[in-house]
Amino acid sequence: MEEFFKKQKYYDVREIFSFIRENSQIKLDSSFYGITIKSMLMLKNHSIEEAIIIYNDSYNMSIYLTNEIHNFVLEHNLYYYHKARSKEETSENIRSLEYYEGNIKNIIIRLINELMKNRRSVKMSSKSLSLFAWTHIYFDIKEIINKSNHTLMDVKECRSWLDIFKLSCLYNQIPECYCGPFSELFKDILIDMKDDKDAIKALEYVNIYFKEE
């Protein structure tokens, strides 16, 4: 499946997924779901819908996903939510906003619960925290976190989305919390928010703390 993904044959990945999913003799695992979800998010049409179907199926099958996959799905839902907010307010667009909002909240709750499972404490990845900051621009991230089975004290003490963002910058300097390059989708949104002083400050932090060597 990895080979098909590299060749950008995303529909083929979905076909293989469907075959394996229906074959009870083949054991399902996290990597199997992960590569399929990533492939669905690469589709030109209905990418979020296709990815969420697989994402939710992994939950129903009690498959824990990696932090990378949770982040990837959350990142795309946040991006589509932001874009939908800028469109004309129609009944169809309102439904889209509600759909993305539901996805965002469910993904965050699941991400936290799966990350914290069987652990007394754990630090979030810098990528997750930056996406939590993005979420807090639209929703109360603390309220969402409270619906999980855990409390994130560092986030609880933050007063704004920029505070959470600063926390992600700090975590990015900790090896076990580093989680790949900064979200290009979030960076695009921050650039669009050029009249917001907090967004301008956040972009400065990106160039300092998320700079790739």
PDB file of C-alpha atoms in Angstrom:
ATOM      1  CA  MET A   1       0.000   0.000   0.000  1.00  0.00           C
ATOM      2  CA  GLU A   2       2.916   2.304   0.713  1.00  0.00           C
ATOM      3  CA  GLU A   3       4.108   1.856  -2.868  1.00  0.00           C
ATOM      4  CA  PHE A   4       0.721   2.871  -4.259  1.00  0.00           C
ATOM      5  CA  PHE A   5       0.716   5.915  -1.982  1.00  0.00           C
ATOM      6  CA  LYS A   6       4.136   6.984  -3.228  1.00  0.00           C
ATOM      7  CA  LYS A   7       2.896   6.635  -6.807  1.00  0.00           C
ATOM      8  CA  GLN A   8      -0.123   8.793  -5.893  1.00  0.00           C
ATOM      9  CA  LYS A   9      -2.531   5.983  -6.729  1.00  0.00           C
ATOM     10  CA  TYR A  10      -4.851   6.900  -3.892  1.00  0.00           C
ATOM     11  CA  TYR A  11      -7.947   5.178  -5.222  1.00  0.00           C
ATOM     12  CA  ASP A  12      -5.972   1.959  -5.504  1.00  0.00           C
ATOM     13  CA  VAL A  13      -5.065   2.294  -1.834  1.00  0.00           C
ATOM     14  CA  ARG A  14      -8.751   2.573  -1.019  1.00  0.00           C
ATOM     15  CA  GLU A  15      -9.550  -0.516  -3.072  1.00  0.00           C
ATOM     16  CA  ILE A  16      -6.868  -2.520  -1.261  1.00  0.00           C
ATOM     17  CA  PHE A  17      -8.196  -1.227   2.058  1.00  0.00           C
ATOM     18  CA  SER A  18     -11.737  -2.346   1.194  1.00  0.00           C
ATOM     19  CA  PHE A  19     -10.520  -5.824   0.218  1.00  0.00           C
ATOM     20  CA  ILE A  20      -8.423  -6.297   3.359  1.00  0.00           C
ATOM     21  CA  ARG A  21     -11.131  -4.804   5.589  1.00  0.00           C
ATOM     22  CA  GLU A  22     -13.626  -7.377   4.349  1.00  0.00           C
ATOM     23  CA  ASN A  23     -11.182 -10.271   4.725  1.00  0.00           C
ATOM     24  CA  SER A  24     -11.507 -11.461   8.324  1.00  0.00           C
ATOM     25  CA  GLN A  25      -8.324 -13.563   8.039  1.00  0.00           C
ATOM     26  CA  ILE A  26      -6.082 -10.513   7.636  1.00  0.00           C
ATOM     27  CA  LYS A  27      -5.164  -8.710  10.858  1.00  0.00           C
ATOM     28  CA  LEU A  28      -5.812  -4.984  10.896  1.00  0.00           C
ATOM     29  CA  ASP A  29      -3.241  -2.595  12.343  1.00  0.00           C
ATOM     30  CA  SER A  30      -2.531   1.114  12.796  1.00  0.00           C
ATOM     31  CA  SER A  31      -0.215   1.446   9.783  1.00  0.00           C
ATOM     32  CA  PHE A  32      -2.883  -0.103   7.544  1.00  0.00           C
ATOM     33  CA  TYR A  33      -5.384   2.565   8.578  1.00  0.00           C
ATOM     34  CA  GLY A  34      -2.785   5.340   8.636  1.00  0.00           C
ATOM     35  CA  ILE A  35      -1.677   5.010   5.021  1.00  0.00           C
ATOM     36  CA  THR A  36      -5.311   4.753   3.863  1.00  0.00           C
ATOM     37  CA  ILE A  37      -6.349   7.888   5.752  1.00  0.00           C
ATOM     38  CA  LYS A  38      -3.386   9.805   4.337  1.00  0.00           C
ATOM     39  CA  SER A  39      -4.322   8.645   0.840  1.00  0.00           C
ATOM     40  CA  MET A  40      -7.937   9.750   1.257  1.00  0.00           C
ATOM     41  CA  LEU A  41      -6.806  13.224   2.321  1.00  0.00           C
ATOM     42  CA  MET A  42      -4.902  13.486  -0.962  1.00  0.00           C
ATOM     43  CA  LEU A  43      -8.047  13.011  -3.067  1.00  0.00           C
ATOM     44  CA  LYS A  44      -9.240  15.982  -5.100  1.00  0.00           C
ATOM     45  CA  ASN A  45     -12.901  15.451  -4.245  1.00  0.00           C
ATOM     46  CA  HIS A  46     -14.557  14.636  -0.902  1.00  0.00           C
ATOM     47  CA  SER A  47     -11.175  14.060   0.719  1.00  0.00           C
ATOM     48  CA  ILE A  48     -12.312  14.896   4.260  1.00  0.00           C
ATOM     49  CA  GLU A  49     -15.431  12.757   4.016  1.00  0.00           C
ATOM     50  CA  GLU A  50     -13.489   9.756   2.701  1.00  0.00           C
ATOM     51  CA  ALA A  51     -10.767  10.138   5.327  1.00  0.00           C
ATOM     52  CA  ILE A  52     -13.240  10.461   8.208  1.00  0.00           C
ATOM     53  CA  ILE A  53     -14.998   7.253   7.165  1.00  0.00           C
ATOM     54  CA  ILE A  54     -11.719   5.351   7.517  1.00  0.00           C
ATOM     55  CA  TYR A  55     -10.746   7.315  10.639  1.00  0.00           C
ATOM     56  CA  ASN A  56     -14.011   6.443  12.378  1.00  0.00           C
ATOM     57  CA  ASP A  57     -13.768   2.841  11.256  1.00  0.00           C
ATOM     58  CA  SER A  58     -10.395   2.521  12.988  1.00  0.00           C
ATOM     59  CA  TYR A  59     -12.061   3.719  16.203  1.00  0.00           C
ATOM     60  CA  ASN A  60     -14.877   1.199  15.832  1.00  0.00           C
ATOM     61  CA  MET A  61     -12.263  -1.525  15.324  1.00  0.00           C
ATOM     62  CA  SER A  62     -10.360  -0.380  18.457  1.00  0.00           C
ATOM     63  CA  ILE A  63      -7.270   0.524  16.436  1.00  0.00           C
ATOM     64  CA  TYR A  64      -5.090   3.226  17.991  1.00  0.00           C
ATOM     65  CA  LEU A  65      -3.667   5.642  15.447  1.00  0.00           C
ATOM     66  CA  THR A  66      -0.337   7.432  15.619  1.00  0.00           C
ATOM     67  CA  ASN A  67      -0.082  11.050  16.731  1.00  0.00           C
ATOM     68  CA  GLU A  68       0.996  11.904  13.181  1.00  0.00           C
ATOM     69  CA  ILE A  69      -2.266  10.608  11.700  1.00  0.00           C
ATOM     70  CA  HIS A  70      -4.444  12.346  14.283  1.00  0.00           C
ATOM     71  CA  ASN A  71      -2.592  15.585  13.558  1.00  0.00           C
ATOM     72  CA  PHE A  72      -2.920  15.145   9.810  1.00  0.00           C
ATOM     73  CA  VAL A  73      -6.687  14.637   9.953  1.00  0.00           C
ATOM     74  CA  LEU A  74      -7.138  17.482  12.459  1.00  0.00           C
ATOM     75  CA  GLU A  75      -5.016  19.838  10.364  1.00  0.00           C
ATOM     76  CA  HIS A  76      -7.113  19.302   7.241  1.00  0.00           C
ATOM     77  CA  ASN A  77     -10.428  19.656   9.056  1.00  0.00           C
ATOM     78  CA  LEU A  78      -9.257  22.939  10.590  1.00  0.00           C
ATOM     79  CA  TYR A  79      -8.211  24.200   7.176  1.00  0.00           C
ATOM     80  CA  TYR A  80     -11.536  23.320   5.556  1.00  0.00           C
ATOM     81  CA  TYR A  81     -13.422  24.806   8.495  1.00  0.00           C
ATOM     82  CA  HIS A  82     -11.534  28.083   8.132  1.00  0.00           C
ATOM     83  CA  LYS A  83     -12.208  28.220   4.404  1.00  0.00           C
ATOM     84  CA  ALA A  84     -15.893  27.457   4.908  1.00  0.00           C
ATOM     85  CA  ARG A  85     -16.181  30.351   7.396  1.00  0.00           C
ATOM     86  CA  SER A  86     -15.189  32.812   4.688  1.00  0.00           C
ATOM     87  CA  LYS A  87     -17.904  31.660   2.275  1.00  0.00           C
ATOM     88  CA  GLU A  88     -21.428  32.970   1.915  1.00  0.00           C
ATOM     89  CA  GLU A  89     -23.753  31.777   4.669  1.00  0.00           C
ATOM     90  CA  THR A  90     -25.955  29.208   2.960  1.00  0.00           C
ATOM     91  CA  SER A  91     -27.718  26.201   4.438  1.00  0.00           C
ATOM     92  CA  GLU A  92     -25.206  23.937   2.708  1.00  0.00           C
ATOM     93  CA  ASN A  93     -22.246  25.874   4.062  1.00  0.00           C
ATOM     94  CA  ILE A  94     -23.700  25.881   7.581  1.00  0.00           C
ATOM     95  CA  ARG A  95     -23.951  22.089   7.407  1.00  0.00           C
ATOM     96  CA  SER A  96     -20.331  21.932   6.276  1.00  0.00           C
ATOM     97  CA  LEU A  97     -19.232  24.096   9.202  1.00  0.00           C
ATOM     98  CA  GLU A  98     -21.125  21.887  11.633  1.00  0.00           C
ATOM     99  CA  TYR A  99     -19.597  18.781  10.050  1.00  0.00           C
ATOM    100  CA  TYR A 100     -16.026  20.076  10.319  1.00  0.00           C
ATOM    101  CA  GLU A 101     -16.628  21.351  13.842  1.00  0.00           C
ATOM    102  CA  GLY A 102     -17.848  17.930  14.943  1.00  0.00           C
ATOM    103  CA  ASN A 103     -14.825  16.277  13.347  1.00  0.00           C
ATOM    104  CA  ILE A 104     -12.383  18.709  14.969  1.00  0.00           C
ATOM    105  CA  LYS A 105     -13.753  18.159  18.452  1.00  0.00           C
ATOM    106  CA  ASN A 106     -13.938  14.375  18.105  1.00  0.00           C
ATOM    107  CA  ILE A 107     -10.402  14.147  16.729  1.00  0.00           C
ATOM    108  CA  ILE A 108      -8.942  16.170  19.599  1.00  0.00           C
ATOM    109  CA  ILE A 109     -10.736  14.111  22.241  1.00  0.00           C
ATOM    110  CA  ARG A 110      -9.630  10.861  20.623  1.00  0.00           C
ATOM    111  CA  LEU A 111      -6.066  12.096  20.115  1.00  0.00           C
ATOM    112  CA  ILE A 112      -5.720  12.904  23.812  1.00  0.00           C
ATOM    113  CA  ASN A 113      -7.359   9.706  25.034  1.00  0.00           C
ATOM    114  CA  GLU A 114      -5.256   7.465  22.804  1.00  0.00           C
ATOM    115  CA  LEU A 115      -2.040   9.308  23.600  1.00  0.00           C
ATOM    116  CA  MET A 116      -2.665   9.137  27.339  1.00  0.00           C
ATOM    117  CA  LYS A 117      -3.928   5.561  27.435  1.00  0.00           C
ATOM    118  CA  ASN A 118      -2.179   3.569  30.176  1.00  0.00           C
ATOM    119  CA  ARG A 119       0.151   6.481  30.970  1.00  0.00           C
ATOM    120  CA  ARG A 120       0.174   8.642  34.083  1.00  0.00           C
ATOM    121  CA  SER A 121       1.542  11.637  32.218  1.00  0.00           C
ATOM    122  CA  VAL A 122       2.810  12.480  28.772  1.00  0.00           C
ATOM    123  CA  LYS A 123       3.818  15.616  26.903  1.00  0.00           C
ATOM    124  CA  MET A 124       1.903  16.495  23.766  1.00  0.00           C
ATOM    125  CA  SER A 125       3.807  16.860  20.507  1.00  0.00           C
ATOM    126  CA  SER A 126       4.619  20.389  19.388  1.00  0.00           C
ATOM    127  CA  LYS A 127       2.537  19.779  16.254  1.00  0.00           C
ATOM    128  CA  SER A 128      -0.548  18.834  18.271  1.00  0.00           C
ATOM    129  CA  LEU A 129      -0.179  21.898  20.470  1.00  0.00           C
ATOM    130  CA  SER A 130       0.127  24.198  17.457  1.00  0.00           C
ATOM    131  CA  LEU A 131      -3.088  22.671  16.090  1.00  0.00           C
ATOM    132  CA  PHE A 132      -4.745  23.142  19.492  1.00  0.00           C
ATOM    133  CA  ALA A 133      -3.783  26.817  19.244  1.00  0.00           C
ATOM    134  CA  TRP A 134      -5.363  26.941  15.774  1.00  0.00           C
ATOM    135  CA  THR A 135      -8.501  25.297  17.159  1.00  0.00           C
ATOM    136  CA  HIS A 136      -8.696  27.851  19.968  1.00  0.00           C
ATOM    137  CA  ILE A 137      -9.055  30.631  17.402  1.00  0.00           C
ATOM    138  CA  TYR A 138     -12.574  29.303  16.702  1.00  0.00           C
ATOM    139  CA  PHE A 139     -13.547  27.154  19.699  1.00  0.00           C
ATOM    140  CA  ASP A 140     -12.784  26.826  23.401  1.00  0.00           C
ATOM    141  CA  ILE A 141     -10.020  24.201  23.329  1.00  0.00           C
ATOM    142  CA  LYS A 142     -10.160  23.812  27.121  1.00  0.00           C
ATOM    143  CA  GLU A 143     -13.823  22.885  26.925  1.00  0.00           C
ATOM    144  CA  ILE A 144     -13.021  20.285  24.274  1.00  0.00           C
ATOM    145  CA  ILE A 145     -10.148  18.852  26.335  1.00  0.00           C
ATOM    146  CA  ASN A 146     -12.439  18.594  29.374  1.00  0.00           C
ATOM    147  CA  LYS A 147     -14.585  16.160  27.389  1.00  0.00           C
ATOM    148  CA  SER A 148     -11.644  13.762  27.166  1.00  0.00           C
ATOM    149  CA  ASN A 149     -10.630  11.592  30.094  1.00  0.00           C
ATOM    150  CA  HIS A 150      -7.605  13.732  30.903  1.00  0.00           C
ATOM    151  CA  THR A 151      -6.401  17.197  31.886  1.00  0.00           C
ATOM    152  CA  LEU A 152      -3.576  18.999  30.102  1.00  0.00           C
ATOM    153  CA  MET A 153      -2.272  21.344  32.785  1.00  0.00           C
ATOM    154  CA  ASP A 154       0.055  23.293  30.470  1.00  0.00           C
ATOM    155  CA  VAL A 155      -2.811  24.136  28.123  1.00  0.00           C
ATOM    156  CA  LYS A 156      -5.179  24.832  31.013  1.00  0.00           C
ATOM    157  CA  GLU A 157      -2.909  27.640  32.200  1.00  0.00           C
ATOM    158  CA  CYS A 158      -2.878  29.371  28.787  1.00  0.00           C
ATOM    159  CA  ARG A 159      -5.088  32.427  28.399  1.00  0.00           C
ATOM    160  CA  SER A 160      -5.214  32.744  24.613  1.00  0.00           C
ATOM    161  CA  TRP A 161      -4.532  30.860  21.398  1.00  0.00           C
ATOM    162  CA  LEU A 162      -1.208  32.688  21.148  1.00  0.00           C
ATOM    163  CA  ASP A 163      -0.235  31.396  24.605  1.00  0.00           C
ATOM    164  CA  ILE A 164      -0.917  27.857  23.436  1.00  0.00           C
ATOM    165  CA  PHE A 165       1.078  28.591  20.309  1.00  0.00           C
ATOM    166  CA  LYS A 166       4.012  29.795  22.416  1.00  0.00           C
ATOM    167  CA  LEU A 167       3.764  26.550  24.362  1.00  0.00           C
ATOM    168  CA  SER A 168       4.076  24.594  21.115  1.00  0.00           C
ATOM    169  CA  CYS A 169       7.232  26.577  20.304  1.00  0.00           C
ATOM    170  CA  LEU A 170       8.679  25.614  23.680  1.00  0.00           C
ATOM    171  CA  TYR A 171       7.754  21.956  23.199  1.00  0.00           C
ATOM    172  CA  ASN A 172       9.357  21.958  19.752  1.00  0.00           C
ATOM    173  CA  GLN A 173      12.715  22.431  21.463  1.00  0.00           C
ATOM    174  CA  ILE A 174      12.207  19.196  23.447  1.00  0.00           C
ATOM    175  CA  PRO A 175      13.368  16.158  21.401  1.00  0.00           C
ATOM    176  CA  GLU A 176      10.579  13.812  22.549  1.00  0.00           C
ATOM    177  CA  CYS A 177       7.944  16.449  21.720  1.00  0.00           C
ATOM    178  CA  TYR A 178       9.242  17.419  18.287  1.00  0.00           C
ATOM    179  CA  CYS A 179       6.863  16.230  15.567  1.00  0.00           C
ATOM    180  CA  GLY A 180       7.950  17.209  12.079  1.00  0.00           C
ATOM    181  CA  PRO A 181       7.825  20.592  10.325  1.00  0.00           C
ATOM    182  CA  PHE A 182       5.271  23.281  11.083  1.00  0.00           C
ATOM    183  CA  SER A 183       1.874  22.959   9.430  1.00  0.00           C
ATOM    184  CA  GLU A 184       1.958  24.689   6.057  1.00  0.00           C
ATOM    185  CA  LEU A 185      -1.831  24.917   6.112  1.00  0.00           C
ATOM    186  CA  PHE A 186      -1.793  26.751   9.448  1.00  0.00           C
ATOM    187  CA  LYS A 187       0.978  28.987   8.175  1.00  0.00           C
ATOM    188  CA  ASP A 188      -1.201  29.945   5.193  1.00  0.00           C
ATOM    189  CA  ILE A 189      -4.031  30.844   7.560  1.00  0.00           C
ATOM    190  CA  LEU A 190      -1.728  32.964   9.725  1.00  0.00           C
ATOM    191  CA  ILE A 191      -0.580  34.814   6.611  1.00  0.00           C
ATOM    192  CA  ASP A 192      -4.236  35.442   5.684  1.00  0.00           C
ATOM    193  CA  MET A 193      -4.724  36.914   9.183  1.00  0.00           C
ATOM    194  CA  LYS A 194      -2.245  39.683   8.346  1.00  0.00           C
ATOM    195  CA  ASP A 195      -4.270  42.325  10.209  1.00  0.00           C
ATOM    196  CA  ASP A 196      -4.169  40.339  13.457  1.00  0.00           C
ATOM    197  CA  LYS A 197      -1.204  41.302  15.663  1.00  0.00           C
ATOM    198  CA  ASP A 198      -1.194  37.875  17.351  1.00  0.00           C
ATOM    199  CA  ALA A 199      -0.985  36.165  13.958  1.00  0.00           C
ATOM    200  CA  ILE A 200       1.946  38.387  12.988  1.00  0.00           C
ATOM    201  CA  LYS A 201       3.693  37.468  16.236  1.00  0.00           C
ATOM    202  CA  ALA A 202       2.965  33.771  15.676  1.00  0.00           C
ATOM    203  CA  LEU A 203       4.571  33.912  12.219  1.00  0.00           C
ATOM    204  CA  GLU A 204       7.676  35.398  13.792  1.00  0.00           C
ATOM    205  CA  TYR A 205       7.777  32.481  16.230  1.00  0.00           C
ATOM    206  CA  VAL A 206       7.381  29.991  13.374  1.00  0.00           C
ATOM    207  CA  ASN A 207      10.504  31.355  11.697  1.00  0.00           C
ATOM    208  CA  ILE A 208      12.452  31.162  14.947  1.00  0.00           C
ATOM    209  CA  TYR A 209      11.299  27.995  16.691  1.00  0.00           C
ATOM    210  CA  PHE A 210      10.099  25.806  13.821  1.00  0.00           C
ATOM    211  CA  LYS A 211      12.931  26.583  11.439  1.00  0.00           C
ATOM    212  CA  GLU A 212      14.098  23.453   9.660  1.00  0.00           C
ATOM    213  CA  GLU A 213      17.837  22.862   9.582  1.00  0.00           C
TER     214      GLU A 213
END
